[in-house]
Structures are given as structure tokens and as C-alpha cells.
Short mmCIF file of C-alpha atoms in Angstrom, two decimals:
data_model
loop_
_atom_site.label_atom_id
_atom_site.label_comp_id
_atom_site.label_asym_id
_atom_site.label_seq_id
_atom_site.Cartn_x
_atom_site.Cartn_y
_atom_site.Cartn_z
CA UNK Z 132 0.00 0.00 0.00
CA UNK Z 133 1.52 3.34 -0.92
CA UNK Z 134 2.06 6.12 1.54
CA UNK Z 135 -0.71 8.41 0.30
CA UNK Z 136 -3.29 5.64 0.55
CA UNK Z 137 -2.12 4.92 4.10
CA UNK Z 138 -2.22 8.57 5.05
CA UNK Z 139 -5.74 8.86 3.60
CA UNK Z 140 -6.91 5.97 5.77
CA UNK Z 141 -5.21 7.47 8.82
CA UNK Z 142 -6.78 10.92 8.42
CA UNK Z 143 -10.26 9.64 7.55
CA UNK Z 144 -10.19 7.23 10.51
CA UNK Z 145 -9.34 10.09 12.87
CA UNK Z 146 -12.36 12.06 11.64
CA UNK Z 147 -14.52 8.98 12.04
CA UNK Z 148 -13.10 8.44 15.52
CA UNK Z 149 -13.86 12.00 16.62
CA UNK Z 150 -17.43 11.79 15.29
CA UNK Z 151 -18.05 8.45 16.99
CA UNK Z 152 -16.42 9.11 20.31
CA UNK Z 153 -18.01 12.50 20.98
CA UNK Z 154 -21.31 10.56 21.03
CA UNK Z 155 -20.19 8.23 23.82
CA UNK Z 156 -21.86 9.45 27.07
CA UNK Z 157 -19.62 10.27 30.08
CA UNK Z 158 -21.19 7.34 31.94
CA UNK Z 159 -19.40 4.97 29.59
CA UNK Z 160 -16.03 6.73 29.39
CA UNK Z 161 -14.20 4.17 31.54
CA UNK Z 162 -15.45 1.18 29.50
CA UNK Z 163 -14.61 3.20 26.38
CA UNK Z 164 -11.01 3.45 27.54
CA UNK Z 165 -10.69 -0.23 28.44
CA UNK Z 166 -12.45 -1.12 25.18
CA UNK Z 167 -10.05 1.01 23.18
CA UNK Z 168 -7.17 -0.67 25.02
CA UNK Z 169 -8.61 -3.96 23.82
CA UNK Z 170 -8.88 -2.93 20.18
CA UNK Z 171 -5.45 -1.32 20.20
CA UNK Z 172 -4.33 -4.90 20.86
CA UNK Z 173 -4.73 -5.18 17.07
CA UNK Z 174 -0.93 -4.92 17.07
CA UNK Z 175 -1.23 -8.66 17.74
CA UNK Z 176 -1.37 -8.91 13.95
CA UNK Z 177 2.21 -7.65 13.61
CA UNK Z 178 3.25 -9.52 16.75
CA UNK Z 179 2.11 -12.89 15.37
CA UNK Z 180 4.06 -12.37 12.17
CA UNK Z 181 7.25 -11.42 14.05
CA UNK Z 182 6.91 -14.31 16.50
CA UNK Z 183 6.17 -16.96 13.88
CA UNK Z 184 8.60 -15.89 11.18
CA UNK Z 185 11.68 -17.92 10.42
CA UNK Z 186 14.33 -15.32 11.16
CA UNK Z 187 16.78 -14.37 13.87
CA UNK Z 188 16.43 -15.17 17.56
CA UNK Z 189 16.18 -11.45 18.38
CA UNK Z 190 13.17 -11.02 16.11
CA UNK Z 191 11.45 -14.04 17.61
CA UNK Z 192 12.09 -12.74 21.12
CA UNK Z 193 10.69 -9.32 20.23
CA UNK Z 194 7.77 -11.12 18.60
CA UNK Z 195 7.15 -13.18 21.73
CA UNK Z 196 7.14 -10.05 23.94
CA UNK Z 197 4.78 -8.34 21.49
CA UNK Z 198 2.42 -11.35 21.42
CA UNK Z 199 2.31 -11.49 25.23
CA UNK Z 200 1.66 -7.75 25.62
CA UNK Z 201 -0.91 -7.55 22.81
CA UNK Z 202 -2.75 -10.63 24.10
CA UNK Z 203 -2.93 -9.14 27.61
CA UNK Z 204 -4.53 -6.08 26.04
CA UNK Z 205 -6.96 -8.05 23.91
CA UNK Z 206 -8.08 -10.60 26.52
CA UNK Z 207 -7.78 -8.32 29.55
CA UNK Z 208 -9.34 -5.36 27.73
CA UNK Z 209 -12.38 -7.14 26.33
CA UNK Z 210 -13.02 -9.11 29.51
CA UNK Z 211 -12.83 -6.14 31.87
CA UNK Z 212 -14.96 -4.03 29.52
CA UNK Z 213 -17.53 -6.79 29.45
CA UNK Z 214 -17.45 -6.98 33.25
CA UNK Z 215 -18.09 -3.24 33.59
CA UNK Z 216 -20.77 -3.08 30.91
CA UNK Z 217 -22.65 -5.95 32.51
CA UNK Z 218 -23.04 -3.73 35.59
CA UNK Z 219 -24.61 -0.99 33.49
CA UNK Z 220 -26.95 -3.37 31.74
CA UNK Z 221 -28.83 -4.73 34.70
CA UNK Z 222 -32.15 -3.23 35.68
CA UNK F 120 -4.89 -14.88 -1.15
CA UNK F 121 -3.47 -11.57 0.09
CA UNK F 122 -6.63 -9.83 -1.09
CA UNK F 123 -8.80 -12.10 1.04
CA UNK F 124 -6.62 -11.47 4.05
CA UNK F 125 -6.90 -7.72 3.51
CA UNK F 126 -10.66 -7.98 3.15
CA UNK F 127 -10.79 -9.87 6.44
CA UNK F 128 -8.84 -7.01 8.06
CA UNK F 129 -11.36 -4.56 6.61
CA UNK F 130 -14.20 -6.56 8.16
CA UNK F 131 -12.35 -6.51 11.48
CA UNK F 132 -11.94 -2.71 11.27
CA UNK F 133 -15.67 -2.34 10.51
CA UNK F 134 -16.53 -4.45 13.53
CA UNK F 135 -14.35 -2.19 15.71
CA UNK F 136 -16.23 0.86 14.44
CA UNK F 137 -19.57 -0.83 15.12
CA UNK F 138 -18.24 -1.83 18.53
CA UNK F 139 -17.48 1.78 19.47
CA UNK F 140 -20.83 2.85 18.06
CA UNK F 141 -22.44 0.33 20.44
CA UNK F 142 -20.76 2.15 23.32
CA UNK F 143 -22.83 5.27 22.63
CA UNK F 144 -25.73 3.72 24.60
CA UNK F 145 -25.61 1.58 27.75
CA UNK F 146 -28.19 -0.75 26.22
CA UNK F 147 -26.14 -1.61 23.14
CA UNK F 148 -22.74 -1.43 24.80
CA UNK F 149 -22.35 -5.11 25.70
CA UNK F 150 -23.18 -6.13 22.16
CA UNK F 151 -20.73 -3.53 20.83
CA UNK F 152 -17.94 -4.96 22.95
CA UNK F 153 -18.68 -8.46 21.65
CA UNK F 154 -18.69 -7.23 18.05
CA UNK F 155 -15.27 -5.66 18.56
CA UNK F 156 -13.99 -8.87 20.17
CA UNK F 157 -15.27 -10.83 17.17
CA UNK F 158 -13.40 -8.42 14.89
CA UNK F 159 -10.22 -9.08 16.87
CA UNK F 160 -10.77 -12.83 16.53
CA UNK F 161 -11.12 -12.54 12.75
CA UNK F 162 -8.00 -10.38 12.46
CA UNK F 163 -5.90 -12.75 14.57
CA UNK F 164 -7.06 -15.91 12.77
CA UNK F 165 -6.44 -14.62 9.25
CA UNK F 166 -3.00 -13.38 10.29
CA UNK F 167 -2.04 -16.95 11.09
CA UNK F 168 -2.49 -17.68 7.37
CA UNK F 169 0.29 -15.20 6.57
CA UNK F 170 3.00 -16.76 4.43
CA UNK F 171 5.79 -15.50 6.71
CA UNK F 172 4.53 -17.52 9.65
CA UNK F 173 6.29 -20.86 9.71
CA UNK F 174 6.47 -21.86 13.37
CA UNK F 175 3.69 -21.77 15.91
CA UNK F 176 5.46 -22.68 19.16
CA UNK F 177 6.40 -19.12 20.13
CA UNK F 178 2.98 -17.82 19.11
CA UNK F 179 1.14 -20.39 21.21
CA UNK F 180 3.43 -19.75 24.20
CA UNK F 181 2.89 -15.97 23.91
CA UNK F 182 -0.88 -16.25 23.57
CA UNK F 183 -1.15 -18.61 26.54
CA UNK F 184 1.02 -16.43 28.80
CA UNK F 185 -0.65 -13.16 27.71
CA UNK F 186 -4.14 -14.65 27.80
CA UNK F 187 -3.70 -15.94 31.35
CA UNK F 188 -2.29 -12.66 32.63
CA UNK F 189 -5.03 -10.66 30.89
CA UNK F 190 -7.84 -12.89 32.13
CA UNK F 191 -6.60 -12.86 35.73
CA UNK F 192 -6.20 -9.05 35.67
CA UNK F 193 -9.69 -8.58 34.23
CA UNK F 194 -11.31 -10.91 36.77
CA UNK F 195 -9.45 -9.75 39.87
CA UNK F 196 -9.20 -5.98 39.47
CA UNK F 197 -11.22 -3.90 41.93
CA UNK F 198 -13.35 -1.21 40.33
CA UNK F 199 -11.55 1.41 42.47
CA UNK F 200 -8.28 0.19 40.91
CA UNK F 201 -9.52 0.52 37.33
CA UNK F 202 -7.28 3.56 36.58
CA UNK F 203 -4.21 1.48 37.43
CA UNK F 204 -5.36 -1.32 35.16
CA UNK F 205 -6.02 1.07 32.27
CA UNK F 206 -2.59 2.64 32.84
CA UNK F 207 -0.98 -0.80 32.58
CA UNK F 208 -2.95 -1.70 29.47
CA UNK F 209 -1.94 1.60 27.84
CA UNK F 210 1.67 0.75 28.61
CA UNK F 211 1.38 -2.79 27.24
CA UNK F 212 -0.24 -1.43 24.07
CA UNK F 213 2.69 0.94 23.60
CA UNK F 214 5.12 -1.87 24.43
CA UNK F 215 3.54 -4.16 21.84
CA UNK F 216 3.77 -1.52 19.08
CA UNK F 217 7.34 -0.79 20.12
CA UNK F 218 8.29 -4.49 19.96
CA UNK F 219 6.58 -5.01 16.60
CA UNK F 220 8.32 -2.00 15.06
CA UNK F 221 11.67 -3.14 16.50
CA UNK F 222 11.21 -6.60 15.01
CA UNK F 223 10.47 -5.02 11.64
CA UNK F 224 13.62 -2.92 11.98
CA UNK F 225 15.84 -5.95 12.61
CA UNK F 226 14.20 -7.85 9.79
CA UNK F 227 15.45 -5.04 7.58
CA UNK F 228 12.06 -4.71 5.92
CA UNK F 229 12.02 -0.93 6.24
CA UNK F 230 14.23 0.55 3.54
CA UNK F 231 12.29 3.51 2.11
CA UNK F 232 12.08 6.85 3.90
CA UNK F 233 8.42 6.53 4.88
CA UNK F 234 8.72 3.13 6.54
CA UNK F 235 11.87 4.11 8.40
CA UNK F 236 10.23 7.26 9.74
CA UNK F 237 7.17 5.20 10.67
CA UNK F 238 9.38 2.63 12.43
CA UNK F 239 11.14 5.40 14.34
CA UNK F 240 7.81 6.97 15.30
CA UNK F 241 6.39 3.64 16.49
CA UNK F 242 9.52 2.95 18.56
CA UNK F 243 9.61 6.47 20.02
CA UNK F 244 5.89 6.77 20.87
CA UNK F 245 5.59 3.12 21.87
CA UNK F 246 8.53 3.28 24.29
CA UNK F 247 7.40 6.62 25.78
CA UNK F 248 3.93 5.13 26.30
CA UNK F 249 5.40 2.02 27.91
CA UNK F 250 7.62 3.67 30.51
CA UNK F 251 5.31 6.67 31.04
CA UNK F 252 2.39 4.35 31.76
CA UNK F 253 4.46 2.32 34.20
CA UNK F 254 5.18 5.53 36.14
CA UNK F 255 1.47 6.45 36.05
CA UNK F 256 0.65 2.95 37.32
CA UNK F 257 3.21 3.21 40.13
CA UNK F 258 1.81 6.60 41.20
CA UNK F 259 -1.80 5.42 41.18
CA UNK F 260 -0.94 2.19 42.98
CA UNK F 261 1.03 4.32 45.47
CA UNK F 262 4.20 2.32 44.84
CA UNK F 263 5.89 5.70 44.48
CA UNK F 264 4.96 9.09 45.90
CA UNK F 265 2.11 10.75 44.01
CA UNK F 266 3.69 14.19 44.42
CA UNK F 267 5.31 15.81 41.39
CA UNK F 268 8.93 14.73 41.15
CA UNK F 269 11.71 16.43 39.26
CA UNK F 270 15.11 18.04 39.27
CA UNK F 271 16.42 21.38 38.03
CA UNK F 272 16.93 21.39 34.28
CA UNK F 273 14.49 18.52 33.75
CA UNK F 274 12.73 20.29 30.89
CA UNK F 275 16.08 20.85 29.19
CA UNK F 276 16.96 17.14 29.53
CA UNK F 277 13.55 16.24 28.07
CA UNK F 278 14.09 18.60 25.15
CA UNK F 279 17.53 17.10 24.48
CA UNK F 280 16.12 13.56 24.60
CA UNK F 281 13.27 14.45 22.26
CA UNK F 282 15.40 16.32 19.73
CA UNK F 283 18.04 13.59 19.96
CA UNK F 284 15.39 10.99 19.13
CA UNK F 285 14.23 12.94 16.10
CA UNK F 286 17.82 13.38 14.91
CA UNK F 287 18.37 9.63 15.46
CA UNK F 288 15.39 8.80 13.27
CA UNK F 289 16.73 11.18 10.63
CA UNK F 290 20.12 9.43 10.81
CA UNK F 291 18.42 6.06 10.32
CA UNK F 292 16.73 7.37 7.19
CA UNK F 293 20.15 8.17 5.72
CA UNK F 294 21.86 5.05 7.12
CA UNK F 295 19.20 2.34 7.38
CA UNK F 296 20.06 -0.54 9.66
CA UNK F 297 22.47 1.22 12.03
CA UNK F 298 21.83 -0.78 15.20
CA UNK F 299 23.80 1.48 17.56
CA UNK F 300 21.64 4.47 16.65
CA UNK F 301 18.53 2.33 16.92
CA UNK F 302 19.32 1.23 20.48
CA UNK F 303 20.20 4.83 21.34
CA UNK F 304 16.74 5.85 20.14
CA UNK F 305 15.15 3.11 22.27
CA UNK F 306 17.04 4.22 25.39
CA UNK F 307 16.28 7.92 24.86
CA UNK F 308 12.57 7.21 24.33
CA UNK F 309 12.31 5.05 27.44
CA UNK F 310 13.98 7.65 29.65
CA UNK F 311 11.82 10.37 28.08
CA UNK F 312 8.66 8.42 29.03
CA UNK F 313 9.80 8.26 32.66
CA UNK F 314 10.75 11.93 32.84
CA UNK F 315 7.54 13.14 31.20
CA UNK F 316 5.24 11.52 33.78
CA UNK F 317 7.32 11.77 36.99
CA UNK F 318 6.73 15.55 37.42
CA UNK F 319 2.93 15.20 37.10
CA UNK F 320 1.01 15.09 40.38
CA UNK F 321 -1.42 12.38 41.41
CA UNK F 322 -4.45 14.67 41.02
CA UNK F 323 -3.66 15.12 37.32
CA UNK F 324 -3.46 11.40 36.58
CA UNK F 325 -6.88 11.30 34.84
CA UNK F 326 -5.46 13.58 32.15
CA UNK F 327 -2.24 11.57 31.87
CA UNK F 328 -4.05 8.24 31.54
CA UNK F 329 -6.28 9.61 28.80
CA UNK F 330 -3.28 11.07 26.98
CA UNK F 331 -1.26 7.84 27.21
CA UNK F 332 -4.36 6.03 25.92
CA UNK F 333 -4.15 8.27 22.88
CA UNK F 334 -0.39 7.65 22.49
CA UNK F 335 -0.89 3.89 22.54
CA UNK F 336 -3.29 4.29 19.61
CA UNK F 337 -0.92 6.52 17.66
CA UNK F 338 1.90 4.01 18.24
CA UNK F 339 -0.29 1.21 16.86
CA UNK F 340 -1.10 3.36 13.86
CA UNK F 341 2.59 4.04 13.23
CA UNK F 342 3.26 0.28 13.41
CA UNK F 343 0.52 -0.07 10.79
CA UNK F 344 2.38 2.32 8.47
CA UNK F 345 5.52 0.20 8.94
CA UNK F 346 3.74 -3.02 8.03
CA UNK F 347 1.41 -1.55 5.43
CA UNK F 348 -1.52 -2.96 7.39
CA UNK F 349 -4.79 -1.04 7.05
CA UNK F 350 -6.41 -2.63 10.14
CA UNK F 351 -3.63 -1.30 12.37
CA UNK F 352 -3.76 2.17 10.83
CA UNK F 353 -7.54 2.50 11.17
CA UNK F 354 -7.75 1.03 14.66
CA UNK F 355 -4.79 3.00 15.92
CA UNK F 356 -6.25 6.29 14.76
CA UNK F 357 -9.65 5.47 16.31
CA UNK F 358 -7.96 4.85 19.65
CA UNK F 359 -5.76 7.91 19.22
CA UNK F 360 -8.81 10.10 18.58
CA UNK F 361 -10.64 8.59 21.55
CA UNK F 362 -7.79 9.28 23.96
CA UNK F 363 -7.41 12.81 22.67
CA UNK F 364 -11.11 13.64 23.16
CA UNK F 365 -11.08 12.25 26.70
CA UNK F 366 -7.91 14.23 27.43
CA UNK F 367 -9.57 17.44 26.35
CA UNK F 368 -12.73 16.67 28.37
CA UNK F 369 -10.62 16.10 31.49
CA UNK F 370 -8.61 19.30 30.91
CA UNK F 371 -11.80 21.33 30.53
CA UNK F 372 -13.24 19.81 33.70
CA UNK F 373 -10.17 20.92 35.62
CA UNK F 374 -10.02 24.27 33.83
CA UNK F 375 -6.42 23.71 32.80
CA UNK F 376 -4.69 23.55 29.48
CA UNK F 377 -2.87 20.41 28.44
CA UNK F 378 0.46 22.25 28.43
CA UNK F 379 -0.25 23.40 31.95
CA UNK F 380 -0.92 19.84 33.14
CA UNK F 381 2.13 18.42 31.40
CA UNK F 382 4.69 21.11 32.09
CA UNK F 383 3.24 23.53 34.58
CA UNK F 384 2.41 23.55 38.22
CA UNK F 385 -0.87 24.63 39.80
CA UNK F 386 -1.25 28.38 39.79
CA UNK F 387 0.06 29.76 43.05
CA UNK F 388 -2.63 31.36 45.15
CA UNK F 389 -2.06 35.10 45.24
CA UNK F 390 -2.97 35.26 48.89
CA UNK F 391 -3.78 32.16 50.86
CA UNK F 392 -7.35 32.48 52.08
CA UNK F 393 -7.56 32.19 55.81
CA UNK F 394 -9.62 29.19 56.84
CA UNK F 395 -10.72 30.82 60.09
CA UNK F 396 -12.02 33.86 58.22
CA UNK F 397 -14.11 31.65 55.92
CA UNK F 398 -15.48 29.29 58.54
CA UNK F 399 -15.47 31.19 61.88
CA UNK F 400 -18.86 31.11 63.56
CA UNK F 401 -20.69 30.34 60.34
CA UNK F 402 -20.44 26.57 60.14
CA UNK F 403 -23.54 24.73 61.33
CA UNK F 404 -23.20 21.17 62.45
CA UNK F 405 -26.05 18.69 62.24
CA UNK F 406 -26.94 15.11 63.17
CA UNK F 407 -28.13 12.08 61.20
CA UNK F 408 -31.59 12.40 62.80
CA UNK F 409 -31.93 16.02 61.69
CA UNK F 410 -30.90 15.11 58.16
CA UNK F 411 -33.45 12.28 58.14
CA UNK F 412 -36.18 14.76 59.14
CA UNK F 413 -35.14 17.10 56.36
CA UNK F 414 -35.23 14.26 53.84
CA UNK F 415 -38.71 13.14 54.93
CA UNK F 416 -40.22 16.40 53.76
CA UNK F 417 -38.14 16.62 50.57
CA UNK F 418 -39.42 16.01 47.08
CA UNK F 419 -36.14 15.91 45.23
CA UNK F 420 -32.74 14.85 46.57
CA UNK F 421 -29.43 15.01 44.71
CA UNK F 422 -26.45 12.99 45.89
CA UNK F 423 -23.00 14.38 45.00
CA UNK F 424 -20.39 11.62 45.27
CA UNK F 425 -16.62 12.15 45.29
CA UNK F 426 -13.78 9.70 45.34
CA UNK F 427 -13.78 9.76 49.15
CA UNK F 428 -17.06 7.86 48.98
CA UNK F 429 -15.46 5.08 46.96
CA UNK F 430 -12.45 4.98 49.28
CA UNK F 431 -14.84 4.46 52.21
CA UNK F 432 -16.58 1.67 50.21
CA UNK F 433 -19.85 3.48 50.89
CA UNK F 434 -21.47 3.00 47.47
CA UNK F 435 -23.80 0.24 48.65
CA UNK F 436 -24.79 2.22 51.75
CA UNK F 437 -25.62 5.19 49.49
CA UNK F 438 -27.72 3.02 47.23
CA UNK F 439 -29.66 1.75 50.25
CA UNK F 440 -30.32 5.33 51.29
CA UNK F 441 -31.47 6.20 47.78
CA UNK F 442 -33.74 3.13 47.70
CA UNK F 443 -35.30 4.15 51.03
CA UNK F 444 -35.93 7.67 49.72
CA UNK F 445 -37.41 6.40 46.48
CA UNK F 446 -39.68 4.02 48.36
CA UNK F 447 -41.05 7.13 50.12
CA UNK F 448 -41.78 8.72 46.76
CA UNK F 449 -38.81 11.09 46.77
CA UNK F 450 -36.99 11.72 43.47
CA UNK F 451 -33.28 10.85 43.65
CA UNK F 452 -30.47 11.72 41.22
CA UNK F 453 -26.68 11.58 41.38
CA UNK F 454 -24.58 14.54 40.24
CA UNK F 455 -21.35 13.31 38.65
CA UNK F 456 -18.54 15.78 38.06
CA UNK F 457 -16.19 14.68 35.23
CA UNK F 458 -13.29 14.44 37.68
CA UNK F 459 -15.27 12.86 40.52
CA UNK F 460 -13.30 9.65 40.11
CA UNK F 461 -9.72 9.01 39.15
CA UNK F 462 -10.28 8.60 35.44
CA UNK F 463 -12.97 9.58 32.92
CA UNK F 464 -16.28 7.94 33.85
CA UNK F 465 -14.80 6.24 36.92
CA UNK F 466 -17.48 7.34 39.42
CA UNK F 467 -20.21 6.02 37.13
CA UNK F 468 -18.60 2.59 37.11
CA UNK F 469 -18.19 2.63 40.90
CA UNK F 470 -21.88 3.46 41.36
CA UNK F 471 -22.98 1.00 38.70
CA UNK F 472 -21.11 -1.68 40.64
CA UNK F 473 -23.39 -0.88 43.60
CA UNK F 474 -26.34 -1.37 41.25
CA UNK F 475 -27.30 2.29 41.02
CA UNK F 476 -29.43 2.54 37.85
CA UNK F 477 -27.47 4.42 35.20
CA UNK F 478 -30.38 6.72 34.31
CA UNK F 479 -30.03 8.32 37.77
CA UNK F 480 -26.40 9.26 37.03
CA UNK F 481 -26.48 12.81 35.68
CA UNK F 482 -23.47 14.62 34.28
CA UNK F 483 -22.64 18.17 35.26
CA UNK F 484 -24.40 19.96 32.40
CA UNK F 485 -27.60 18.00 32.93
CA UNK F 486 -27.78 18.35 36.71
CA UNK F 487 -26.66 21.95 37.26
CA UNK F 488 -29.87 23.66 36.08
CA UNK F 489 -31.90 21.40 38.39
CA UNK F 490 -30.27 22.29 41.72
CA UNK F 491 -32.67 25.19 42.21
CA UNK F 492 -35.57 22.73 42.28
CA UNK F 493 -33.67 20.44 44.64
CA UNK F 494 -34.70 20.30 48.30
CA UNK F 495 -31.63 18.55 49.68
CA UNK F 496 -28.21 18.07 48.10
CA UNK F 497 -26.02 15.54 49.93
CA UNK F 498 -22.30 16.01 49.30
CA UNK F 499 -20.34 12.84 50.06
CA UNK F 500 -16.55 12.87 49.83
CA UNK F 501 -16.50 15.65 47.23
CA UNK F 502 -14.91 19.02 47.96
CA UNK F 503 -13.20 21.13 45.30
CA UNK F 504 -15.80 20.34 42.62
CA UNK F 505 -18.46 22.05 44.80
CA UNK F 506 -16.40 25.10 45.76
CA UNK F 507 -18.37 28.24 44.79
CA UNK F 508 -15.14 30.27 44.66
CA UNK F 509 -14.52 28.65 41.26
CA UNK F 510 -17.60 30.54 40.09
CA UNK F 511 -17.41 33.75 42.11
CA UNK F 512 -13.87 34.64 43.17
CA UNK F 513 -11.75 35.85 40.27
CA UNK F 514 -8.63 35.79 42.43
CA UNK F 515 -9.04 32.13 43.34
CA UNK F 516 -6.62 29.59 41.84
CA UNK F 517 -9.57 27.45 40.82
CA UNK F 518 -11.59 30.33 39.31
CA UNK F 519 -13.25 29.20 36.08
CA UNK F 520 -13.23 25.51 36.91
CA UNK F 521 -16.69 24.13 36.15
CA UNK F 522 -18.36 23.08 39.41
CA UNK F 523 -21.55 21.44 40.58
CA UNK F 524 -23.80 24.26 41.80
CA UNK F 525 -24.91 22.43 44.93
CA UNK F 526 -25.17 25.70 46.86
CA UNK F 527 -28.29 26.53 44.80
CA UNK F 528 -30.21 23.71 46.45
CA UNK F 529 -32.56 24.66 49.29
CA UNK F 530 -30.45 22.77 51.81
CA UNK F 531 -26.97 21.31 51.39
CA UNK F 532 -25.77 18.53 53.67
CA UNK F 533 -22.01 17.99 53.55
CA UNK F 534 -20.80 14.71 55.01
CA UNK F 535 -17.15 15.07 55.91
CA UNK F 536 -14.74 14.12 58.68
CA UNK F 537 -13.51 17.67 59.23
CA UNK F 538 -13.24 21.03 57.50
CA UNK F 539 -9.92 20.01 55.89
CA UNK F 540 -9.13 21.18 52.37
CA UNK F 541 -9.31 19.08 49.19
CA UNK F 542 -6.69 18.51 46.49
CA UNK F 543 -6.57 22.21 45.64
CA UNK F 544 -5.67 23.02 49.25
CA UNK F 545 -8.35 25.73 49.52
CA UNK F 546 -11.06 26.40 52.10
CA UNK F 547 -14.55 25.84 50.73
CA UNK F 548 -17.03 28.69 51.49
CA UNK F 549 -19.84 26.25 50.72
CA UNK F 550 -19.36 24.81 54.21
CA UNK F 551 -20.14 28.21 55.76
CA UNK F 552 -23.22 29.07 53.66
CA UNK F 553 -26.54 29.76 55.38
CA UNK F 554 -28.20 26.82 53.67
CA UNK F 555 -25.38 24.37 54.41
CA UNK F 556 -25.35 21.85 57.26
CA UNK F 557 -22.20 19.90 58.09
CA UNK F 558 -22.59 16.28 59.16
CA UNK F 559 -19.19 15.46 60.61
CA UNK F 560 -18.08 11.85 60.57
CA UNK F 561 -17.13 8.85 58.51
CA UNK F 562 -18.98 8.83 55.17
CA UNK F 563 -20.24 5.28 55.31
CA UNK F 564 -21.28 5.47 58.99
CA UNK F 565 -23.11 8.76 58.41
CA UNK F 566 -25.06 7.38 55.45
CA UNK F 567 -26.01 4.25 57.41
CA UNK F 568 -27.16 6.42 60.35
CA UNK F 569 -29.32 8.59 58.09
CA UNK F 570 -30.92 5.51 56.51
CA UNK F 571 -31.63 3.97 59.92
CA UNK F 572 -33.13 7.22 61.20
CA UNK F 573 -35.32 7.44 58.09
CA UNK F 574 -36.58 3.90 58.48
CA UNK F 575 -37.35 4.41 62.17
CA UNK F 576 -38.94 7.80 61.67
#
């Protein structure tokens, strides 16, 4: 993907983000933050490639660290968000 | 094949957007979170089909270790400790982007100017987020002193580290693959992260957490530029935008600019107001029985919770009181200041945990016009956010800070141990107003006493 296409995505996604997030009520700001932690765990995509690639030891080690950290974010983030949102749902 | 993988990433990105959209209403929020989780599942599974992945041992080990740690954290964390958990997750997000970008660097995949700059940016922002978040965590967890820490010339050191990092990235553009310079960049960024957060006081942590949340998104986005992965770019910028909006909301709520929070200190009070002058002879003390009698004749009661309430674990006691009032036909609402907790939306979560219905939780703009029709406002563990000087006294250090106008209620009951000052270190003239009654004592005990008196009366 060329740079301009990437930059286009980046800028448009920021505008989309601002539009979306200003509509999230203050009541849900904490789950919003833990939820965005969870989705920023998308770096797991790069982490998996680095960890599973057939290259140097250093790259595999960095990959392993990245997989661990990103998985903590994904699993921990989604689970704790779910736990909080369940409290808002009842009644 | 690659096209299908990219389309799967696009689907994942769409699910993230729908997930955040779900968070705009409490009713759809759980479903939104599940949609986003499904998107993450899709993205992770299709990545395993990537042609570069040849071994799975390390991947499985990493997922098992990370999954266990994440699950235990999510299950065990106390709601009062949520800011610490978010701080850690911000740091791990930055650390993951940093590690991914470093791996790409050593693979030598970044050769053109754009990918090298993106790699440098991901390493710089990721490492700053990692170490900065660890400091924020340590301050919130009280592993280190929450007071601002620093040394003379700290700003100069920070400037040197930052400019040095930029120059290092520039050098890497001209000489790709120079490992010495790369490690120098890593070290500078990590120290910079520490030094940026150490001088920020504990009271400002809500702003810092929101800002680091934003950084972790930007770092992920930069990693996406390195790898040419659209899912990372889109998701990273969504998170970056989210953190930035929350940062600005927190700054507005504290009436401070971001630069002021990051680099400044609280405005010095021109002349320290004398506590005796504010309080002498004007403070009226009351008892739980008197408050119960007041409440019996009230039609509308507003409860104003502060973090002190959560520290005293009094949320359930407050809900019992509210239930008792409602059973007597009295309207009850909660007034939530944006900085009532220790992070954006924190107080709402703490009250939701005590099964307070979310439609009773009113934010500042919604509740302020209604105080005039309120018979009794009960202030529990909140102080500075009710200080009328922020509205009236132009010389006050907190002048201009948006506050809850509790003093407009017919009667204000302040539950507090003593007349001691809050974070801002200022006396609160609210305590001396004609329509204010002080109920001295422990927050939880006082609430329980009021409830008992109501039930007996």
C-alpha cells in the first residue's frame, strides 16, 4: 500500500473516531477506555508475524514479547470491559 | 490470497467501528464490545495464514502467557483500581507496538524513507507510552509518591532527549540498519517516558491516563504504516482520537490547558485564604436524625459523590439510602462531576457496581440547572468540585473551573470528617453558607445512620 493511501486511511479514521467518540456518554467513558485498550491490541497482527517468522532469535524474542503484551490487552481489555458493561446493563 | 486477508482485516476494522458505536448507549454497549472482540478474533485468525509464519510454538506460548495474565487481571481488578489497570494496558499497548516495530527494523524490511520514519515513530511513541504508563501505574498504585517529582533542568533534559530521538530517526533514514543508533533511540525514548510523567502530580493522573491512551493508539497506527496494514492504521487512529477527546474533556473539567498539566504547576494562590475567616462562627453542624427529618419532607434529593465515597466503600450504603428515599416517593439523582473519580467515567462505574441505575447518574451539564428545584443536596466525599469560589472569586486559583452548583439547592448537607481542604488546598465557602449543614463523621457510617433514622422515623 503506498504512503498516500495509508495517510488517507489514517486521516479519515481520525475524523470517524472523533465523530463516533463525541457521542459516547460520560457514563461509559471508563469502559470506552478499556475497550479502546482492547482494540489497540490489534498490534497482535504484527506480533504474530514477528513471532512466527523464520528469522533471527532477536526477532522471535521481540515477537514473543509483542504477542504477550498484545494478548494481555486483547483478553484483559475485552473481559474487563464486558465486566463493567454488565453492571450498566442490569435493571 | 493476500486480497482475502486484507478484506478480512477490513471486516475486522468495521466491527471495531460498530463496537465503538455500540458504546454510545448503555443498552447496546455489551453487544458492541462483543462485536469488537469478534473483529479481533477474525484479524488474529487470518494473520495466522500469513506466508511468513512458519512456526507456531512461540505464538502459542505468547498467547497462553498473555491470555492468562489478561484474564486474571480482568477478573481480579477492583473497580476502584480501574485507573491502574487502564494505565498498565496503555503501557502494554505501547510496548507491543514498540516491539513489533523493533522486530520489523531488525528484519530489515524498512528501507524507504516513509517506513523508516514510521518505524522510528512507532519505537519512540511506543517506548514513551510504555515507561510513562508504568510511572502512572506506580503513582496510582502508590508504589511511588504521588507528588510531582523532578530536578532542576528537567525540561532541558527532556528537550535534548526528544530532539536527539528525532535526529536519530533522521540518521536512520540516511543510514538504514544502524543498530547502535537504533538502540540509542530506544534508550532515549524510554527515559523520556519516565521523565515526562514523573513531574505530574497524582491529582492530574486522569489527564495523563487519557493522553497515554491516545499515544498507545498513535503508536499502533505508526506500526501499521511500517507493516502496510490497514487494520492497524484505522484502529490506531480510532484509539488515538478517543484518547485525545477524553484528554480534552478532562482538561476542561479541571479548567487547565494540556500544556499546563504536562509542564506547569498549579497556579500559586495570590494570597492564601484564611480558613478561620471563611469558617469562623458560620459553620452549622447537624446530626443524622436532623438530616433524616429534612429528607422526609423533601421532594427531590441530589447525591453528590466524590472519590472519598469510593475509598470508604460506601457505594452500597448510598444506594440503600437512595432506595429508602425512592420508596417514600422522593426523586433521587446523582450529580457526577467529570473528575469525581480518578479517570474519565470512573465514578459512574463505581456506582454501577453498587447497582445504582445508570439513568439516575447525571453529568454536570444536565444536573446543574436542576439544583434550584432540589430540596436537599447531599455532598459525600466531594470538595473542590463544589467550591463556589470557582464561580465567584476571580482571584481564586480554581476560578473558572466548572463546578456542581450544589449551593443553589434549598439545603446542602455535607458529610465530611472535618473542614480540611481538598486537592486544591483551599477552604470551601460552601461549608459556611446559610443553607449548608455539616454532618461530621465517617462517610459510610453517616449514610447508614441517616438511613436507619429514616426507616425508624
